[in-house]
Tab-separated table of C-alpha atoms and ligand atoms in Angstrom:
chain	number	residue	atom	x	y	z
A	1084	MET	CA	-77.203	87.354	-74.461
A	1085	PRO	CA	-74.791	84.164	-75.232
A	1086	THR	CA	-76.141	81.077	-74.385
A	1087	PHE	CA	-74.954	77.325	-73.769
A	1088	PRO	CA	-76.489	74.144	-74.653
A	1089	GLU	CA	-78.619	72.701	-71.717
A	1090	ASN	CA	-76.234	69.833	-71.170
A	1091	PHE	CA	-73.152	71.973	-71.634
A	1092	VAL	CA	-70.463	70.804	-69.257
A	1093	TRP	CA	-69.138	73.611	-66.547
A	1094	GLY	CA	-65.828	72.481	-64.638
A	1095	THR	CA	-62.223	73.439	-63.962
A	1096	ALA	CA	-58.999	71.933	-64.193
A	1097	THR	CA	-55.480	71.447	-62.576
A	1098	ALA	CA	-52.796	68.729	-63.165
A	1099	ALA	CA	-51.083	66.318	-60.621
A	1100	TYR	CA	-47.302	67.697	-60.714
A	1101	GLN	CA	-48.735	71.216	-60.474
A	1102	VAL	CA	-51.183	70.813	-57.358
A	1103	GLU	CA	-50.342	67.662	-55.483
A	1104	GLY	CA	-46.855	68.242	-53.836
A	1105	ALA	CA	-46.168	65.259	-51.534
A	1106	TRP	CA	-43.831	64.141	-54.322
A	1107	ASN	CA	-41.641	61.467	-52.331
A	1108	GLU	CA	-44.882	60.114	-50.113
A	1109	ASP	CA	-46.571	56.731	-49.844
A	1110	GLY	CA	-44.030	54.958	-52.592
A	1111	ARG	CA	-44.342	57.907	-55.137
A	1112	GLY	CA	-41.720	57.395	-57.438
A	1113	PRO	CA	-39.705	60.512	-59.235
A	1114	SER	CA	-40.844	62.019	-62.543
A	1115	ILE	CA	-39.085	63.947	-64.977
A	1116	TRP	CA	-40.464	67.274	-63.533
A	1117	ASP	CA	-38.885	66.371	-60.221
A	1118	THR	CA	-35.309	65.856	-61.730
A	1119	PHE	CA	-35.964	69.021	-64.028
A	1120	SER	CA	-37.164	71.191	-61.008
A	1121	HIS	CA	-34.437	69.995	-58.688
A	1122	THR	CA	-31.990	70.878	-61.384
A	1123	PRO	CA	-30.593	74.360	-60.396
A	1124	GLY	CA	-31.473	77.334	-62.921
A	1125	LEU	CA	-34.159	75.281	-64.843
A	1126	VAL	CA	-37.175	76.955	-63.164
A	1127	ALA	CA	-38.027	80.567	-62.124
A	1128	GLY	CA	-37.218	81.149	-58.473
A	1129	GLY	CA	-35.801	77.679	-58.084
A	1130	ASP	CA	-39.332	76.396	-57.591
A	1131	THR	CA	-40.499	73.046	-57.569
A	1132	GLY	CA	-43.743	70.767	-57.131
A	1133	ASP	CA	-42.137	69.368	-53.918
A	1134	VAL	CA	-45.114	70.749	-51.828
A	1135	ALA	CA	-47.006	72.650	-54.803
A	1136	CYS	CA	-50.835	73.228	-53.419
A	1137	ASP	CA	-50.515	70.286	-50.826
A	1138	HIS	CA	-53.698	69.118	-52.605
A	1139	TYR	CA	-52.737	65.745	-51.856
A	1140	HIS	CA	-53.232	66.507	-48.188
A	1141	ARG	CA	-55.806	68.775	-48.572
A	1142	LEU	CA	-58.120	66.808	-51.061
A	1143	GLU	CA	-60.965	67.179	-48.906
A	1144	GLU	CA	-61.011	71.102	-48.693
A	1145	ASP	CA	-60.425	71.190	-52.198
A	1146	LEU	CA	-63.349	68.821	-52.984
A	1147	ASP	CA	-65.451	71.292	-50.681
A	1148	ILE	CA	-64.454	74.132	-52.819
A	1149	LEU	CA	-65.309	72.282	-56.230
A	1150	SER	CA	-68.563	71.504	-54.680
A	1151	ALA	CA	-69.198	74.935	-53.670
A	1152	LEU	CA	-68.176	76.357	-56.802
A	1153	GLY	CA	-71.109	74.080	-58.317
A	1154	VAL	CA	-69.078	72.620	-61.405
A	1155	GLY	CA	-70.583	69.688	-63.091
A	1156	ALA	CA	-66.883	68.182	-63.725
A	1157	TYR	CA	-63.481	68.388	-62.597
A	1158	ARG	CA	-60.352	67.598	-65.134
A	1159	PHE	CA	-57.784	66.453	-63.084
A	1160	SER	CA	-54.435	64.165	-63.814
A	1161	ILE	CA	-52.978	61.149	-62.659
A	1162	SER	CA	-49.434	61.167	-61.795
A	1163	TRP	CA	-48.131	58.002	-63.315
A	1164	PRO	CA	-45.069	57.805	-60.849
A	1165	ARG	CA	-47.321	57.735	-58.060
A	1166	VAL	CA	-49.411	54.731	-59.220
A	1167	ARG	CA	-46.919	52.907	-61.044
A	1168	PRO	CA	-43.228	53.905	-59.903
A	1169	ASN	CA	-40.738	51.317	-61.514
A	1170	GLY	CA	-43.809	49.764	-63.433
A	1171	THR	CA	-45.146	47.969	-60.147
A	1172	ALA	CA	-48.843	49.315	-59.018
A	1173	ASN	CA	-48.540	51.303	-55.809
A	1174	ARG	CA	-51.294	50.882	-53.770
A	1175	PRO	CA	-51.238	54.080	-51.369
A	1176	GLY	CA	-50.988	55.978	-54.773
A	1177	LEU	CA	-54.287	54.258	-56.385
A	1178	ASP	CA	-56.060	54.860	-53.124
A	1179	PHE	CA	-55.463	58.436	-53.338
A	1180	TYR	CA	-57.306	58.529	-57.015
A	1181	GLU	CA	-59.941	56.428	-55.674
A	1182	ARG	CA	-60.278	58.989	-53.031
A	1183	LEU	CA	-60.479	61.645	-55.211
A	1184	VAL	CA	-63.148	60.029	-57.854
A	1185	ASP	CA	-65.168	58.879	-55.088
A	1186	GLY	CA	-65.350	62.488	-53.310
A	1187	LEU	CA	-66.231	63.959	-56.665
A	1188	LEU	CA	-69.137	61.530	-57.127
A	1189	THR	CA	-70.201	61.911	-53.832
A	1190	ARG	CA	-70.661	65.403	-54.412
A	1191	GLY	CA	-72.356	65.088	-57.938
A	1192	ILE	CA	-69.103	66.221	-59.741
A	1193	ALA	CA	-68.148	63.848	-62.987
A	1194	PRO	CA	-64.483	63.107	-62.883
A	1195	VAL	CA	-62.531	63.499	-66.003
A	1196	ALA	CA	-59.068	61.994	-65.653
A	1197	THR	CA	-56.298	62.874	-67.760
A	1198	LEU	CA	-53.488	60.098	-67.723
A	1199	TYR	CA	-50.404	62.129	-68.858
A	1200	HIS	CA	-49.949	65.599	-68.160
A	1201	TRP	CA	-46.216	65.262	-68.510
A	1202	ASP	CA	-44.799	63.812	-65.423
A	1203	LEU	CA	-43.273	60.810	-66.934
A	1204	PRO	CA	-41.474	58.260	-64.762
A	1205	GLN	CA	-37.850	59.067	-64.666
A	1206	GLU	CA	-36.946	55.541	-64.790
A	1207	LEU	CA	-38.555	55.769	-68.512
A	1208	GLU	CA	-36.827	58.776	-69.290
A	1209	ASP	CA	-33.324	56.994	-68.148
A	1210	ALA	CA	-34.182	54.669	-70.737
A	1211	ASP	CA	-34.849	57.406	-73.417
A	1212	GLY	CA	-38.132	58.704	-72.716
A	1213	TRP	CA	-40.767	59.405	-75.238
A	1214	ALA	CA	-37.891	58.829	-78.053
A	1215	ASN	CA	-37.997	55.343	-77.220
A	1216	ARG	CA	-40.807	53.203	-78.870
A	1217	ASP	CA	-41.264	51.304	-75.663
A	1218	THR	CA	-42.484	54.131	-73.618
A	1219	ALA	CA	-45.702	53.976	-75.668
A	1220	TYR	CA	-46.375	50.096	-74.508
A	1221	ARG	CA	-45.492	51.291	-70.983
A	1222	PHE	CA	-47.926	53.960	-71.038
A	1223	ALA	CA	-50.790	51.556	-72.278
A	1224	GLU	CA	-49.680	49.275	-69.233
A	1225	TYR	CA	-50.350	52.262	-66.864
A	1226	ALA	CA	-53.591	52.936	-68.595
A	1227	ALA	CA	-54.907	49.605	-68.190
A	1228	LEU	CA	-54.039	49.980	-64.499
A	1229	MET	CA	-55.921	52.888	-64.128
A	1230	GLY	CA	-58.865	51.406	-66.194
A	1231	GLU	CA	-59.262	48.468	-64.129
A	1232	THR	CA	-58.718	50.755	-60.818
A	1233	ILE	CA	-61.454	53.712	-61.118
A	1234	GLY	CA	-62.751	52.541	-64.831
A	1235	ASP	CA	-66.261	51.679	-63.381
A	1236	ARG	CA	-66.469	55.072	-62.097
A	1237	VAL	CA	-64.848	57.565	-64.329
A	1238	ARG	CA	-66.662	58.398	-67.602
A	1239	THR	CA	-64.406	60.580	-69.279
A	1240	TRP	CA	-60.769	59.810	-69.957
A	1241	ILE	CA	-58.380	61.710	-71.660
A	1242	THR	CA	-54.898	59.928	-72.628
A	1243	LEU	CA	-52.772	62.883	-72.994
A	1244	ASN	CA	-52.555	66.456	-72.396
A	1245	GLU	CA	-50.807	68.642	-75.111
A	1246	PRO	CA	-48.432	66.352	-76.498
A	1247	TRP	CA	-47.112	69.136	-78.417
A	1248	CYS	CA	-45.760	70.154	-75.165
A	1249	SER	CA	-44.386	66.901	-74.370
A	1250	ALA	CA	-42.476	66.384	-77.629
A	1251	TYR	CA	-41.493	69.875	-78.915
A	1252	LEU	CA	-40.736	71.767	-75.355
A	1253	GLY	CA	-39.353	68.741	-73.464
A	1254	TYR	CA	-37.114	67.413	-76.499
A	1255	ALA	CA	-36.511	70.220	-78.860
A	1256	SER	CA	-36.462	73.520	-77.002
A	1257	GLY	CA	-35.767	71.945	-73.646
A	1258	VAL	CA	-37.819	74.503	-71.812
A	1259	HIS	CA	-39.652	71.869	-69.996
A	1260	ALA	CA	-38.811	68.115	-68.545
A	1261	PRO	CA	-36.650	66.353	-69.788
A	1262	GLY	CA	-35.078	69.297	-70.939
A	1263	ARG	CA	-33.455	67.878	-74.482
A	1264	THR	CA	-32.657	69.942	-77.422
A	1265	GLU	CA	-32.552	66.945	-80.064
A	1266	PRO	CA	-35.237	67.558	-82.942
A	1267	ALA	CA	-35.199	64.139	-84.313
A	1268	ALA	CA	-35.901	62.933	-80.717
A	1269	ALA	CA	-38.701	65.434	-80.418
A	1270	LEU	CA	-40.087	64.127	-83.725
A	1271	ALA	CA	-39.720	60.641	-82.595
A	1272	ALA	CA	-41.521	61.526	-79.125
A	1273	VAL	CA	-44.194	62.938	-81.441
A	1274	HIS	CA	-44.616	59.842	-82.944
A	1275	HIS	CA	-44.428	57.597	-80.008
A	1276	LEU	CA	-47.038	59.803	-77.909
A	1277	ASN	CA	-49.308	59.209	-80.913
A	1278	LEU	CA	-48.715	55.699	-80.723
A	1279	GLY	CA	-48.773	55.361	-76.956
A	1280	HIS	CA	-52.287	57.596	-77.427
A	1281	GLY	CA	-53.847	54.780	-79.469
A	1282	LEU	CA	-52.684	51.924	-77.360
A	1283	ALA	CA	-53.714	53.594	-74.423
A	1284	VAL	CA	-57.340	54.129	-75.820
A	1285	GLN	CA	-57.326	50.457	-76.944
A	1286	ALA	CA	-56.280	49.045	-73.332
A	1287	LEU	CA	-58.866	51.217	-71.567
A	1288	ARG	CA	-61.784	50.258	-73.341
A	1289	ALA	CA	-60.861	46.668	-72.779
A	1290	VAL	CA	-61.534	47.200	-69.251
A	1291	VAL	CA	-63.693	50.235	-68.600
A	1292	ASP	CA	-67.354	51.108	-68.982
A	1293	PRO	CA	-68.643	50.630	-71.967
A	1294	ALA	CA	-70.257	54.054	-71.655
A	1295	ALA	CA	-67.004	55.928	-71.224
A	1296	GLN	CA	-65.877	58.736	-73.286
A	1297	MET	CA	-62.581	58.611	-74.820
A	1298	SER	CA	-60.635	61.824	-75.713
A	1299	VAL	CA	-57.346	63.490	-75.991
A	1300	THR	CA	-56.319	67.037	-75.051
A	1301	LEU	CA	-54.418	69.030	-77.830
A	1302	ASN	CA	-53.232	72.610	-77.474
A	1303	LEU	CA	-53.858	73.203	-81.309
A	1304	HIS	CA	-52.888	76.481	-82.590
A	1305	HIS	CA	-54.725	79.078	-84.237
A	1306	VAL	CA	-51.856	80.070	-86.603
A	1307	ARG	CA	-52.568	83.453	-88.749
A	1308	GLY	CA	-50.037	84.616	-91.787
A	1309	VAL	CA	-49.111	88.552	-91.399
A	1310	SER	CA	-50.190	88.668	-95.100
A	1311	GLU	CA	-51.465	86.358	-98.015
A	1312	ALA	CA	-47.781	86.074	-99.211
A	1313	ASP	CA	-47.364	83.872	-95.684
A	1314	ALA	CA	-49.761	81.096	-96.442
A	1315	ASP	CA	-47.029	78.691	-96.766
A	1316	ALA	CA	-45.806	79.396	-93.572
A	1317	VAL	CA	-48.939	79.431	-92.254
A	1318	ARG	CA	-49.425	75.720	-93.659
A	1319	GLN	CA	-45.866	74.546	-92.396
A	1320	VAL	CA	-46.472	75.691	-88.895
A	1321	ASP	CA	-50.130	73.906	-88.942
A	1322	ALA	CA	-48.689	70.808	-90.199
A	1323	LEU	CA	-46.007	70.426	-87.215
A	1324	ALA	CA	-48.055	72.123	-84.621
A	1325	ASN	CA	-51.682	70.490	-85.264
A	1326	ARG	CA	-51.584	67.885	-87.688
A	1327	ALA	CA	-48.924	66.286	-86.372
A	1328	PHE	CA	-51.387	64.898	-84.117
A	1329	LEU	CA	-54.483	65.235	-85.902
A	1330	GLY	CA	-53.420	63.243	-88.894
A	1331	PRO	CA	-52.781	60.201	-86.949
A	1332	MET	CA	-55.120	60.625	-84.307
A	1333	LEU	CA	-58.175	61.390	-86.261
A	1334	GLU	CA	-57.608	60.744	-89.926
A	1335	GLY	CA	-55.104	57.513	-89.606
A	1336	ALA	CA	-51.991	59.084	-91.605
A	1337	TYR	CA	-49.340	61.562	-90.889
A	1338	PRO	CA	-49.497	64.777	-93.171
A	1339	ARG	CA	-47.103	64.107	-96.092
A	1340	ASP	CA	-46.133	67.933	-96.020
A	1341	LEU	CA	-44.933	67.349	-92.561
A	1342	ILE	CA	-42.924	64.485	-93.635
A	1343	ALA	CA	-41.593	66.647	-96.498
A	1344	ASP	CA	-40.638	69.633	-94.403
A	1345	THR	CA	-39.099	67.719	-91.589
A	1346	ALA	CA	-36.766	65.607	-93.917
A	1347	SER	CA	-33.523	67.180	-93.156
A	1348	VAL	CA	-34.106	65.912	-89.557
A	1349	THR	CA	-35.254	62.547	-89.874
A	1350	ASP	CA	-36.768	60.070	-92.231
A	1351	TRP	CA	-39.549	59.093	-89.753
A	1352	SER	CA	-38.699	55.388	-90.051
A	1353	PHE	CA	-39.674	55.186	-86.377
A	1354	VAL	CA	-43.399	55.056	-88.029
A	1355	ARG	CA	-43.975	51.092	-88.651
A	1356	ASP	CA	-46.398	49.589	-90.646
A	1357	GLY	CA	-49.951	49.745	-88.664
A	1358	ASP	CA	-49.186	52.554	-86.267
A	1359	GLU	CA	-51.008	55.258	-87.828
A	1360	ALA	CA	-54.070	52.884	-87.758
A	1361	THR	CA	-53.199	52.362	-83.949
A	1362	ALA	CA	-53.002	56.114	-83.423
A	1363	CYS	CA	-56.300	56.203	-84.790
A	1364	GLN	CA	-58.953	54.996	-82.439
A	1365	PRO	CA	-62.581	56.216	-82.126
A	1366	LEU	CA	-62.993	59.194	-80.016
A	1367	ASP	CA	-65.785	60.627	-78.719
A	1368	VAL	CA	-64.801	64.298	-77.943
A	1369	LEU	CA	-61.745	66.158	-78.939
A	1370	GLY	CA	-60.247	68.566	-75.983
A	1371	VAL	CA	-59.159	71.355	-76.861
A	1372	ASN	CA	-56.655	73.953	-74.793
A	1373	TYR	CA	-57.032	77.423	-76.124
A	1374	TYR	CA	-54.846	80.378	-74.496
A	1375	ASN	CA	-54.016	82.505	-77.949
A	1376	PRO	CA	-53.469	82.719	-81.401
A	1377	THR	CA	-50.168	82.594	-83.178
A	1378	LEU	CA	-48.851	84.960	-85.605
A	1379	VAL	CA	-46.205	84.102	-88.770
A	1380	ARG	CA	-44.533	85.153	-91.751
A	1381	ARG	CA	-41.985	84.087	-93.755
A	1382	TRP	CA	-38.698	85.281	-92.661
A	1383	ASP	CA	-36.711	87.330	-95.106
A	1384	GLY	CA	-33.513	86.047	-93.881
A	1385	SER	CA	-31.562	89.035	-92.754
A	1386	SER	CA	-33.776	91.128	-90.447
A	1387	ASP	CA	-33.624	89.883	-87.001
A	1388	ARG	CA	-35.798	87.294	-86.585
A	1389	ALA	CA	-38.838	87.194	-84.412
A	1390	THR	CA	-39.328	84.392	-82.342
A	1391	ALA	CA	-42.273	85.699	-80.141
A	1392	ASP	CA	-44.178	82.356	-80.120
A	1393	GLY	CA	-45.205	82.581	-76.423
A	1394	HIS	CA	-43.159	79.293	-75.540
A	1395	GLN	CA	-40.230	81.143	-73.778
A	1396	ASP	CA	-36.967	81.081	-75.764
A	1397	GLY	CA	-34.709	78.075	-74.798
A	1398	ALA	CA	-31.302	77.004	-76.037
A	1399	ALA	CA	-33.116	75.746	-79.098
A	1400	SER	CA	-36.483	76.477	-80.799
A	1401	PRO	CA	-39.354	74.116	-80.646
A	1402	TRP	CA	-40.155	74.735	-84.218
A	1403	ILE	CA	-38.264	71.965	-85.831
A	1404	ALA	CA	-37.069	73.106	-89.374
A	1405	CYS	CA	-38.900	76.336	-89.272
A	1406	GLU	CA	-35.905	78.193	-89.661
A	1407	ASN	CA	-37.501	80.157	-92.222
A	1408	VAL	CA	-40.546	81.138	-90.206
A	1409	GLU	CA	-40.969	84.137	-87.695
A	1410	PHE	CA	-43.099	84.138	-84.892
A	1411	MET	CA	-44.058	87.776	-84.915
A	1412	PRO	CA	-45.186	89.872	-81.606
A	1413	GLN	CA	-49.239	90.311	-81.622
A	1414	PRO	CA	-51.056	93.469	-80.207
A	1415	GLY	CA	-52.187	93.621	-76.499
A	1416	PRO	CA	-53.735	93.563	-74.248
A	1417	TYR	CA	-51.564	90.824	-72.765
A	1418	THR	CA	-51.899	88.508	-69.551
A	1419	GLU	CA	-48.931	87.889	-67.279
A	1420	MET	CA	-47.568	85.268	-69.369
A	1421	GLY	CA	-46.803	87.819	-72.360
A	1422	TRP	CA	-49.727	86.106	-74.146
A	1423	ASN	CA	-52.093	88.278	-76.170
A	1424	ILE	CA	-55.550	88.473	-75.396
A	1425	ASP	CA	-57.474	87.431	-78.650
A	1426	GLU	CA	-60.647	85.631	-78.281
A	1427	THR	CA	-61.539	85.482	-82.068
A	1428	GLY	CA	-58.806	82.752	-82.553
A	1429	LEU	CA	-60.750	80.511	-80.225
A	1430	THR	CA	-64.321	81.147	-82.183
A	1431	GLU	CA	-62.108	80.492	-85.556
A	1432	LEU	CA	-60.103	77.298	-84.208
A	1433	LEU	CA	-63.547	75.779	-82.998
A	1434	LEU	CA	-65.005	76.498	-86.578
A	1435	ARG	CA	-62.421	75.019	-88.370
A	1436	LEU	CA	-62.284	71.659	-86.268
A	1437	HIS	CA	-66.150	71.577	-87.103
A	1438	ARG	CA	-65.579	72.046	-90.867
A	1439	ASP	CA	-62.570	69.688	-90.882
A	1440	TYR	CA	-63.971	66.875	-88.390
A	1441	PRO	CA	-67.994	67.542	-88.400
A	1442	ALA	CA	-68.744	64.334	-86.628
A	1443	MET	CA	-66.371	65.136	-83.922
A	1444	PRO	CA	-67.666	67.054	-80.859
A	1445	THR	CA	-65.231	69.360	-79.073
A	1446	MET	CA	-64.901	70.307	-75.512
A	1447	ILE	CA	-62.506	73.544	-74.035
A	1448	THR	CA	-60.267	71.076	-71.535
A	1449	GLU	CA	-58.186	74.687	-70.523
A	1450	ASN	CA	-58.451	78.124	-71.280
A	1451	GLY	CA	-57.822	81.124	-68.712
A	1452	ALA	CA	-55.262	83.897	-67.774
A	1453	ALA	CA	-52.417	84.685	-65.413
A	1454	PHE	CA	-52.252	88.008	-63.882
A	1455	ALA	CA	-50.387	89.279	-61.195
A	1456	ASP	CA	-53.197	89.368	-58.673
A	1457	VAL	CA	-53.595	91.495	-55.325
A	1458	VAL	CA	-55.235	91.036	-52.178
A	1459	THR	CA	-56.893	94.193	-51.148
A	1460	PRO	CA	-57.226	95.313	-47.477
A	1461	ASP	CA	-60.853	93.890	-47.597
A	1462	GLY	CA	-59.211	90.389	-47.897
A	1463	ARG	CA	-60.491	89.659	-51.349
A	1464	VAL	CA	-58.868	89.661	-54.920
A	1465	HIS	CA	-60.488	91.872	-57.375
A	1466	ASP	CA	-59.187	90.191	-60.592
A	1467	GLU	CA	-61.504	91.845	-63.118
A	1468	ARG	CA	-58.800	91.174	-65.936
A	1469	ARG	CA	-59.326	87.586	-65.507
A	1470	VAL	CA	-63.172	87.610	-65.236
A	1471	ASP	CA	-62.887	89.832	-68.707
A	1472	TYR	CA	-60.962	87.439	-70.154
A	1473	LEU	CA	-63.034	84.180	-69.302
A	1474	HIS	CA	-66.268	86.335	-70.151
A	1475	ARG	CA	-64.659	86.651	-73.779
A	1476	HIS	CA	-63.515	83.381	-74.336
A	1477	LEU	CA	-66.962	82.213	-73.154
A	1478	THR	CA	-68.610	84.230	-75.306
A	1479	ALA	CA	-66.339	83.258	-78.271
A	1480	VAL	CA	-67.299	79.555	-77.346
A	1481	ALA	CA	-71.111	80.636	-77.676
A	1482	GLU	CA	-70.593	82.129	-81.031
A	1483	ALA	CA	-68.746	79.064	-82.486
A	1484	ILE	CA	-72.051	77.079	-81.016
A	1485	SER	CA	-74.395	79.310	-82.580
A	1486	ALA	CA	-72.267	78.997	-85.885
A	1487	GLY	CA	-72.728	75.302	-85.718
A	1488	ALA	CA	-69.896	73.982	-83.597
A	1489	ASP	CA	-70.788	70.932	-81.462
A	1490	VAL	CA	-68.935	72.157	-78.199
A	1491	ARG	CA	-69.415	70.361	-74.972
A	1492	GLY	CA	-68.076	71.828	-72.098
A	1493	TYR	CA	-65.585	74.112	-70.691
A	1494	PHE	CA	-62.691	73.936	-68.257
A	1495	VAL	CA	-61.650	76.988	-66.353
A	1496	TRP	CA	-57.649	76.777	-66.003
A	1497	SER	CA	-57.118	76.545	-63.420
A	1498	LEU	CA	-59.113	75.743	-60.011
A	1499	MET	CA	-56.439	77.468	-58.024
A	1500	ASP	CA	-52.981	78.876	-58.383
A	1501	ASN	CA	-50.305	76.507	-58.941
A	1502	PHE	CA	-46.596	75.494	-59.968
A	1503	GLU	CA	-46.722	76.671	-63.596
A	1504	TRP	CA	-44.140	74.619	-65.123
A	1505	ALA	CA	-40.673	76.490	-65.894
A	1506	HIS	CA	-42.712	79.930	-64.609
A	1507	GLY	CA	-42.688	78.534	-60.999
A	1508	TYR	CA	-45.389	79.863	-58.655
A	1509	ALA	CA	-44.962	83.292	-60.286
A	1510	LYS	CA	-47.353	82.918	-62.864
A	1511	ARG	CA	-51.203	82.481	-61.166
A	1512	PHE	CA	-54.004	81.073	-63.251
A	1513	GLY	CA	-56.240	80.186	-60.157
A	1514	ILE	CA	-59.859	81.379	-59.974
A	1515	VAL	CA	-58.870	80.554	-56.143
A	1516	ARG	CA	-56.006	81.862	-54.947
A	1517	VAL	CA	-53.409	79.816	-53.018
A	1518	GLU	CA	-51.722	82.138	-50.543
A	1519	PRO	CA	-48.018	81.597	-50.803
A	1520	GLY	CA	-46.652	80.119	-47.337
A	1521	THR	CA	-49.835	79.127	-45.912
A	1522	LEU	CA	-51.213	77.704	-48.756
A	1523	GLU	CA	-54.615	79.130	-47.607
A	1524	ARG	CA	-57.257	78.962	-50.460
A	1525	VAL	CA	-59.012	82.284	-50.926
A	1526	TRP	CA	-61.771	82.721	-53.787
A	1527	LYS	CA	-60.823	85.582	-56.211
A	1528	ASP	CA	-63.763	87.393	-57.763
A	1529	SER	CA	-63.750	85.120	-60.841
A	1530	ALA	CA	-64.526	82.091	-58.751
A	1531	HIS	CA	-67.412	83.987	-57.342
A	1532	TRP	CA	-67.997	84.938	-60.905
A	1533	TYR	CA	-67.727	81.719	-62.252
A	1534	ARG	CA	-69.923	80.072	-59.840
A	1535	ASP	CA	-72.805	82.309	-60.938
A	1536	VAL	CA	-72.170	81.649	-64.765
A	1537	VAL	CA	-72.219	77.874	-63.825
A	1538	ALA	CA	-75.393	78.129	-61.572
A	1539	SER	CA	-77.384	80.159	-64.486
A	1540	GLY	CA	-75.782	78.304	-67.415
A	1541	LYS	CA	-75.280	81.993	-68.916
A	1542	LEU	CA	-73.195	84.880	-69.138
A	1543	PRO	CA	-74.034	88.193	-66.949
A	1544	GLY	CA	-74.737	91.310	-69.121
B	2083	FCB	C1	-51.237	74.523	-70.711
B	2083	FCB	C2	-50.733	73.386	-69.852
B	2083	FCB	C3	-51.359	73.413	-68.268
B	2083	FCB	C4	-51.103	74.960	-67.766
B	2083	FCB	C5	-51.437	76.019	-68.830
B	2083	FCB	C6	-51.347	77.383	-68.552
B	2083	FCB	O1	-49.924	74.343	-71.725
B	2083	FCB	O2	-51.622	72.204	-69.866
B	2083	FCB	O3	-50.607	72.942	-67.257
B	2083	FCB	O4	-49.737	75.080	-67.423
B	2083	FCB	O5	-50.982	75.758	-69.946
């Protein structure tokens, strides 16, 4: 039976824009996701995060759910425009996160705070967003403000969530806010996110509890080739997706092959002397989000080119300078996102990280599945496919651990159904259901199952 280390951290995760609502209350400024979701046609069903799960007003109830689940940690994100609209500290916004952190600590739950889960203040996007170097410095100022406010109580800080999505979906394919389709700007965004990460770690370390752990969450792609002949396509996608972040953040340098592959798009002159060293701050743990693997092959140039990368077809591709790569459909079963279920990719990814960065522990900061849940006449949600997904992926984590990987924890995405970005509320990832309309919280079977796993520290069966 798969087992986990004694001090393994069990948690759940959410993000501010996806759950909070209260988009224009108590001095919160607009973010790029407010602008994006309020633009007709960009989000499925015209959904917005205006109300979301109303977590801002239902904080105590949600904290009690976390407590009843028995989790040891809760990963949430801070809404930058709520706490620092227009570059000025907003006390009511800061108070909300103080209440959240204190409410967690009172219940014996460790707060894991993500600074940036995609909700850039709109005024910074008006000044060119992450394509502008200045945004990295604004991010560090915001990090310092949060460190000063809750840095005495938060022991785990995550600077960025999935900068891959911020840069490539936000600025290249345009399916996420701010919805731009400018490949050169997207690569500048990659760099300014890396730089902002390093500056934020420095700013936090200057003010927070010295024992605090520093981290970043990456959605690393586990890339496989259709055949041996596709090794170079795998290398190319790995550079753009993974090493564009791992390189500067963990090794202090961009991979040479990435610079060469993208030479037709940019000369990377936005990287200044010393930037890569700044991006490479000592980290205590690397956050990994995993949902499914990626399958590629070299395109023959004539057949219909497959683009089944799982990231929605937008006006343009997020895969800059990868016109000669195909993203292949993968065998099922699939989740409601159309993503294939393949937990072997998670074991392989964790072992690759262990091999490449043996001194860097990891934690799974997101893993989970969307399914079209139904409430049965008994008032319950029998989401056995989600239970099966979580069971498989936790088994995969345990396998990686037994093969030597130092994995410190696991956070289910998500605590509750929420605003799934451009998919709106149609895609439901929660282990707790949020009833449309009433926003009533209903435990799905997966929540009961996860509570038992957390309590025993092992998987059933
Ligand atoms: C990740 C995001 C998270 C959620 C899941 C399904 O890319 O970090 O907010 O949308 O996907």
